[in-house]
């Protein structure tokens, strides 16, 4: 089947098998490897992207379901001159990156969270990111990064 998806502002039309998952379309067809395949069961959130501005786990969305829609991946957040998105910058500043495997999904979920709730509390950040797992350590620095990206003071 032929699908046309706007990926990071660029229109991409390709013939794909009907059962192609969006995550595989992004990685294999679009060549954007920032979206990771973690668990393949929506449990970990490593594959989180924005579909028309809402966070979705791309391992359970068919490419056909994204046909005619806009997808933003972590590669699409920074500006064309390489300036990081405020959430990416905050993850760097607050040491929320850790090993980095979960980071793209965490960042995309955080962007969606902040769009819905621009000044979340630490508890609201933890609740908002509960569908994204980090297996490295804890979530303290990730929560601090989201608080920092919101423009609020980060308490340590």
PDB file of C-alpha atoms in Angstrom:
ATOM      1  CA  UNK A   1       0.000   0.000   0.000  1.00  0.00           C
ATOM      2  CA  UNK A   2       1.146   3.528  -0.667  1.00  0.00           C
ATOM      3  CA  UNK A   3       1.329   5.887   2.329  1.00  0.00           C
ATOM      4  CA  UNK A   4       2.098   9.580   2.442  1.00  0.00           C
ATOM      5  CA  UNK A   5       3.301  10.860   5.776  1.00  0.00           C
ATOM      6  CA  UNK A   6       4.770  14.241   6.626  1.00  0.00           C
ATOM      7  CA  UNK A   7       7.827  13.356   8.664  1.00  0.00           C
ATOM      8  CA  UNK A   8       9.567  16.235  10.423  1.00  0.00           C
ATOM      9  CA  UNK A   9       8.067  18.677   7.930  1.00  0.00           C
ATOM     10  CA  UNK A  10       9.068  16.656   4.872  1.00  0.00           C
ATOM     11  CA  UNK A  11       6.479  14.805   2.793  1.00  0.00           C
ATOM     12  CA  UNK A  12       7.372  11.164   2.311  1.00  0.00           C
ATOM     13  CA  UNK A  13       5.360   8.850   0.041  1.00  0.00           C
ATOM     14  CA  UNK A  14       6.363   5.199  -0.122  1.00  0.00           C
ATOM     15  CA  UNK A  15       4.955   1.804  -0.974  1.00  0.00           C
ATOM     16  CA  UNK A  16       5.007  -0.376   2.153  1.00  0.00           C
ATOM     17  CA  UNK A  17       3.500  -3.706   3.205  1.00  0.00           C
ATOM     18  CA  UNK A  18       0.070  -3.239   4.814  1.00  0.00           C
ATOM     19  CA  UNK A  19       1.273  -4.366   8.243  1.00  0.00           C
ATOM     20  CA  UNK A  20       4.260  -2.003   8.435  1.00  0.00           C
ATOM     21  CA  UNK A  21       4.496  -0.434  11.849  1.00  0.00           C
ATOM     22  CA  UNK A  22       5.121   3.291  12.024  1.00  0.00           C
ATOM     23  CA  UNK A  23       8.360   2.726  13.942  1.00  0.00           C
ATOM     24  CA  UNK A  24       9.696   0.561  11.114  1.00  0.00           C
ATOM     25  CA  UNK A  25       8.529   3.073   8.507  1.00  0.00           C
ATOM     26  CA  UNK A  26      10.459   5.792  10.347  1.00  0.00           C
ATOM     27  CA  UNK A  27      13.611   3.739  10.852  1.00  0.00           C
ATOM     28  CA  UNK A  28      13.737   1.661   7.666  1.00  0.00           C
ATOM     29  CA  UNK A  29      11.990   3.834   5.088  1.00  0.00           C
ATOM     30  CA  UNK A  30      12.648   7.351   6.352  1.00  0.00           C
ATOM     31  CA  UNK A  31      16.095   6.437   7.694  1.00  0.00           C
ATOM     32  CA  UNK A  32      15.449   8.134  11.039  1.00  0.00           C
ATOM     33  CA  UNK A  33      17.004   5.942  13.701  1.00  0.00           C
ATOM     34  CA  UNK A  34      16.369   8.211  16.681  1.00  0.00           C
ATOM     35  CA  UNK A  35      13.111   6.380  17.331  1.00  0.00           C
ATOM     36  CA  UNK A  36      14.079   3.150  19.041  1.00  0.00           C
ATOM     37  CA  UNK A  37      12.391  -0.227  19.109  1.00  0.00           C
ATOM     38  CA  UNK A  38      12.456  -1.328  22.722  1.00  0.00           C
ATOM     39  CA  UNK A  39       9.858  -3.845  23.820  1.00  0.00           C
ATOM     40  CA  UNK A  40       7.530  -3.975  20.797  1.00  0.00           C
ATOM     41  CA  UNK A  41       4.587  -4.096  23.228  1.00  0.00           C
ATOM     42  CA  UNK A  42       4.043  -0.393  24.117  1.00  0.00           C
ATOM     43  CA  UNK A  43       5.465  -1.008  27.575  1.00  0.00           C
ATOM     44  CA  UNK A  44       8.726   0.926  27.362  1.00  0.00           C
ATOM     45  CA  UNK A  45       7.979   4.025  25.275  1.00  0.00           C
ATOM     46  CA  UNK A  46      11.342   4.058  23.466  1.00  0.00           C
ATOM     47  CA  UNK A  47       9.412   4.411  20.205  1.00  0.00           C
ATOM     48  CA  UNK A  48       7.380   7.475  21.237  1.00  0.00           C
ATOM     49  CA  UNK A  49       6.855  10.067  18.493  1.00  0.00           C
ATOM     50  CA  UNK A  50       4.347  12.855  17.951  1.00  0.00           C
ATOM     51  CA  UNK A  51       1.473  12.117  15.578  1.00  0.00           C
ATOM     52  CA  UNK A  52      -0.244  15.400  14.777  1.00  0.00           C
ATOM     53  CA  UNK A  53       1.301  16.767  17.974  1.00  0.00           C
ATOM     54  CA  UNK A  54       0.130  13.979  20.285  1.00  0.00           C
ATOM     55  CA  UNK A  55       2.548  11.430  21.660  1.00  0.00           C
ATOM     56  CA  UNK A  56       2.012   7.881  20.417  1.00  0.00           C
ATOM     57  CA  UNK A  57       4.001   4.707  20.713  1.00  0.00           C
ATOM     58  CA  UNK A  58       4.952   4.031  17.131  1.00  0.00           C
ATOM     59  CA  UNK A  59       5.403   0.300  17.715  1.00  0.00           C
ATOM     60  CA  UNK A  60       1.632  -0.109  17.864  1.00  0.00           C
ATOM     61  CA  UNK A  61       0.616   2.328  15.121  1.00  0.00           C
ATOM     62  CA  UNK A  62       0.505   1.120  11.544  1.00  0.00           C
ATOM     63  CA  UNK A  63       2.120   3.323   8.934  1.00  0.00           C
ATOM     64  CA  UNK A  64      -1.254   3.198   7.181  1.00  0.00           C
ATOM     65  CA  UNK A  65      -2.856   4.836  10.228  1.00  0.00           C
ATOM     66  CA  UNK A  66      -0.405   7.727   9.879  1.00  0.00           C
ATOM     67  CA  UNK A  67      -1.206   8.159   6.184  1.00  0.00           C
ATOM     68  CA  UNK A  68      -2.022  11.816   5.563  1.00  0.00           C
ATOM     69  CA  UNK A  69      -0.815  12.870   9.006  1.00  0.00           C
ATOM     70  CA  UNK A  70       2.256  14.640  10.396  1.00  0.00           C
ATOM     71  CA  UNK A  71       4.830  12.778  12.460  1.00  0.00           C
ATOM     72  CA  UNK A  72       7.589  14.409  14.465  1.00  0.00           C
ATOM     73  CA  UNK A  73      10.543  12.379  15.648  1.00  0.00           C
ATOM     74  CA  UNK A  74      13.359  13.437  17.946  1.00  0.00           C
ATOM     75  CA  UNK A  75      15.342  14.395  14.846  1.00  0.00           C
ATOM     76  CA  UNK A  76      12.632  16.892  13.958  1.00  0.00           C
ATOM     77  CA  UNK A  77      12.750  18.829  17.219  1.00  0.00           C
ATOM     78  CA  UNK A  78      15.963  20.774  16.776  1.00  0.00           C
ATOM     79  CA  UNK A  79      16.058  23.765  14.476  1.00  0.00           C
ATOM     80  CA  UNK A  80      17.609  23.634  11.023  1.00  0.00           C
ATOM     81  CA  UNK A  81      20.727  25.350  12.372  1.00  0.00           C
ATOM     82  CA  UNK A  82      21.171  22.590  14.963  1.00  0.00           C
ATOM     83  CA  UNK A  83      19.882  24.490  17.972  1.00  0.00           C
ATOM     84  CA  UNK A  84      18.366  22.015  20.387  1.00  0.00           C
ATOM     85  CA  UNK A  85      14.687  22.095  21.325  1.00  0.00           C
ATOM     86  CA  UNK A  86      14.248  23.425  24.906  1.00  0.00           C
ATOM     87  CA  UNK A  87      13.367  19.927  26.138  1.00  0.00           C
ATOM     88  CA  UNK A  88      16.475  18.444  24.494  1.00  0.00           C
ATOM     89  CA  UNK A  89      18.568  21.256  26.010  1.00  0.00           C
ATOM     90  CA  UNK A  90      17.067  20.658  29.461  1.00  0.00           C
ATOM     91  CA  UNK A  91      17.781  16.909  29.258  1.00  0.00           C
ATOM     92  CA  UNK A  92      21.395  17.764  28.502  1.00  0.00           C
ATOM     93  CA  UNK A  93      21.675  20.362  31.271  1.00  0.00           C
ATOM     94  CA  UNK A  94      19.983  18.219  33.939  1.00  0.00           C
ATOM     95  CA  UNK A  95      21.849  15.023  33.007  1.00  0.00           C
ATOM     96  CA  UNK A  96      18.620  13.265  32.025  1.00  0.00           C
ATOM     97  CA  UNK A  97      20.244  11.457  29.110  1.00  0.00           C
ATOM     98  CA  UNK A  98      21.808   8.459  30.908  1.00  0.00           C
ATOM     99  CA  UNK A  99      22.518   5.683  28.342  1.00  0.00           C
ATOM    100  CA  UNK A 100      20.310   7.412  25.796  1.00  0.00           C
ATOM    101  CA  UNK A 101      18.248   4.474  24.568  1.00  0.00           C
ATOM    102  CA  UNK A 102      15.030   5.698  26.195  1.00  0.00           C
ATOM    103  CA  UNK A 103      15.895   9.370  25.766  1.00  0.00           C
ATOM    104  CA  UNK A 104      14.211  10.029  22.398  1.00  0.00           C
ATOM    105  CA  UNK A 105      10.941   8.565  23.658  1.00  0.00           C
ATOM    106  CA  UNK A 106      11.258  10.409  26.969  1.00  0.00           C
ATOM    107  CA  UNK A 107      11.876  13.676  25.154  1.00  0.00           C
ATOM    108  CA  UNK A 108       8.936  13.216  22.793  1.00  0.00           C
ATOM    109  CA  UNK A 109       6.606  12.292  25.669  1.00  0.00           C
ATOM    110  CA  UNK A 110       7.898  15.324  27.592  1.00  0.00           C
ATOM    111  CA  UNK A 111       7.223  17.657  24.671  1.00  0.00           C
ATOM    112  CA  UNK A 112       3.648  16.355  24.527  1.00  0.00           C
ATOM    113  CA  UNK A 113       3.275  16.604  28.304  1.00  0.00           C
ATOM    114  CA  UNK A 114       4.454  20.233  28.348  1.00  0.00           C
ATOM    115  CA  UNK A 115       2.125  21.110  25.470  1.00  0.00           C
ATOM    116  CA  UNK A 116      -0.780  19.897  27.596  1.00  0.00           C
ATOM    117  CA  UNK A 117       0.543  21.133  30.952  1.00  0.00           C
ATOM    118  CA  UNK A 118       3.153  23.908  30.573  1.00  0.00           C
ATOM    119  CA  UNK A 119       3.964  24.119  34.323  1.00  0.00           C
ATOM    120  CA  UNK A 120       3.698  20.594  35.723  1.00  0.00           C
ATOM    121  CA  UNK A 121       4.624  19.603  39.251  1.00  0.00           C
ATOM    122  CA  UNK A 122       7.212  16.865  39.778  1.00  0.00           C
ATOM    123  CA  UNK A 123       4.368  14.418  40.536  1.00  0.00           C
ATOM    124  CA  UNK A 124       2.585  15.420  37.326  1.00  0.00           C
ATOM    125  CA  UNK A 125       5.785  14.857  35.345  1.00  0.00           C
ATOM    126  CA  UNK A 126       6.200  11.407  36.903  1.00  0.00           C
ATOM    127  CA  UNK A 127       2.571  10.560  36.086  1.00  0.00           C
ATOM    128  CA  UNK A 128       2.906  11.968  32.576  1.00  0.00           C
ATOM    129  CA  UNK A 129       5.974   9.872  31.815  1.00  0.00           C
ATOM    130  CA  UNK A 130       4.812   6.651  33.472  1.00  0.00           C
ATOM    131  CA  UNK A 131       4.456   5.005  30.051  1.00  0.00           C
ATOM    132  CA  UNK A 132       8.152   5.511  29.348  1.00  0.00           C
ATOM    133  CA  UNK A 133      10.660   3.293  31.082  1.00  0.00           C
ATOM    134  CA  UNK A 134      14.294   3.987  31.851  1.00  0.00           C
ATOM    135  CA  UNK A 135      16.229   0.924  32.890  1.00  0.00           C
ATOM    136  CA  UNK A 136      19.492   2.741  33.689  1.00  0.00           C
ATOM    137  CA  UNK A 137      18.813   4.328  37.040  1.00  0.00           C
ATOM    138  CA  UNK A 138      16.081   6.523  38.404  1.00  0.00           C
ATOM    139  CA  UNK A 139      13.935   9.226  36.982  1.00  0.00           C
ATOM    140  CA  UNK A 140      15.135  12.119  39.166  1.00  0.00           C
ATOM    141  CA  UNK A 141      17.210  13.828  36.471  1.00  0.00           C
ATOM    142  CA  UNK A 142      14.578  13.190  33.807  1.00  0.00           C
ATOM    143  CA  UNK A 143      11.903  14.818  35.978  1.00  0.00           C
ATOM    144  CA  UNK A 144      14.297  17.702  36.683  1.00  0.00           C
ATOM    145  CA  UNK A 145      14.852  18.122  32.958  1.00  0.00           C
ATOM    146  CA  UNK A 146      11.126  18.430  32.277  1.00  0.00           C
ATOM    147  CA  UNK A 147      10.738  20.899  35.163  1.00  0.00           C
ATOM    148  CA  UNK A 148      13.675  22.885  33.770  1.00  0.00           C
ATOM    149  CA  UNK A 149      12.249  22.827  30.262  1.00  0.00           C
ATOM    150  CA  UNK A 150       9.015  24.257  31.638  1.00  0.00           C
ATOM    151  CA  UNK A 151      10.931  27.304  32.863  1.00  0.00           C
ATOM    152  CA  UNK A 152      10.438  26.425  36.507  1.00  0.00           C
ATOM    153  CA  UNK A 153      13.261  26.382  39.002  1.00  0.00           C
ATOM    154  CA  UNK A 154      14.754  22.936  39.432  1.00  0.00           C
ATOM    155  CA  UNK A 155      15.068  21.950  43.098  1.00  0.00           C
ATOM    156  CA  UNK A 156      17.690  19.392  43.932  1.00  0.00           C
TER     157      UNK A 156
END
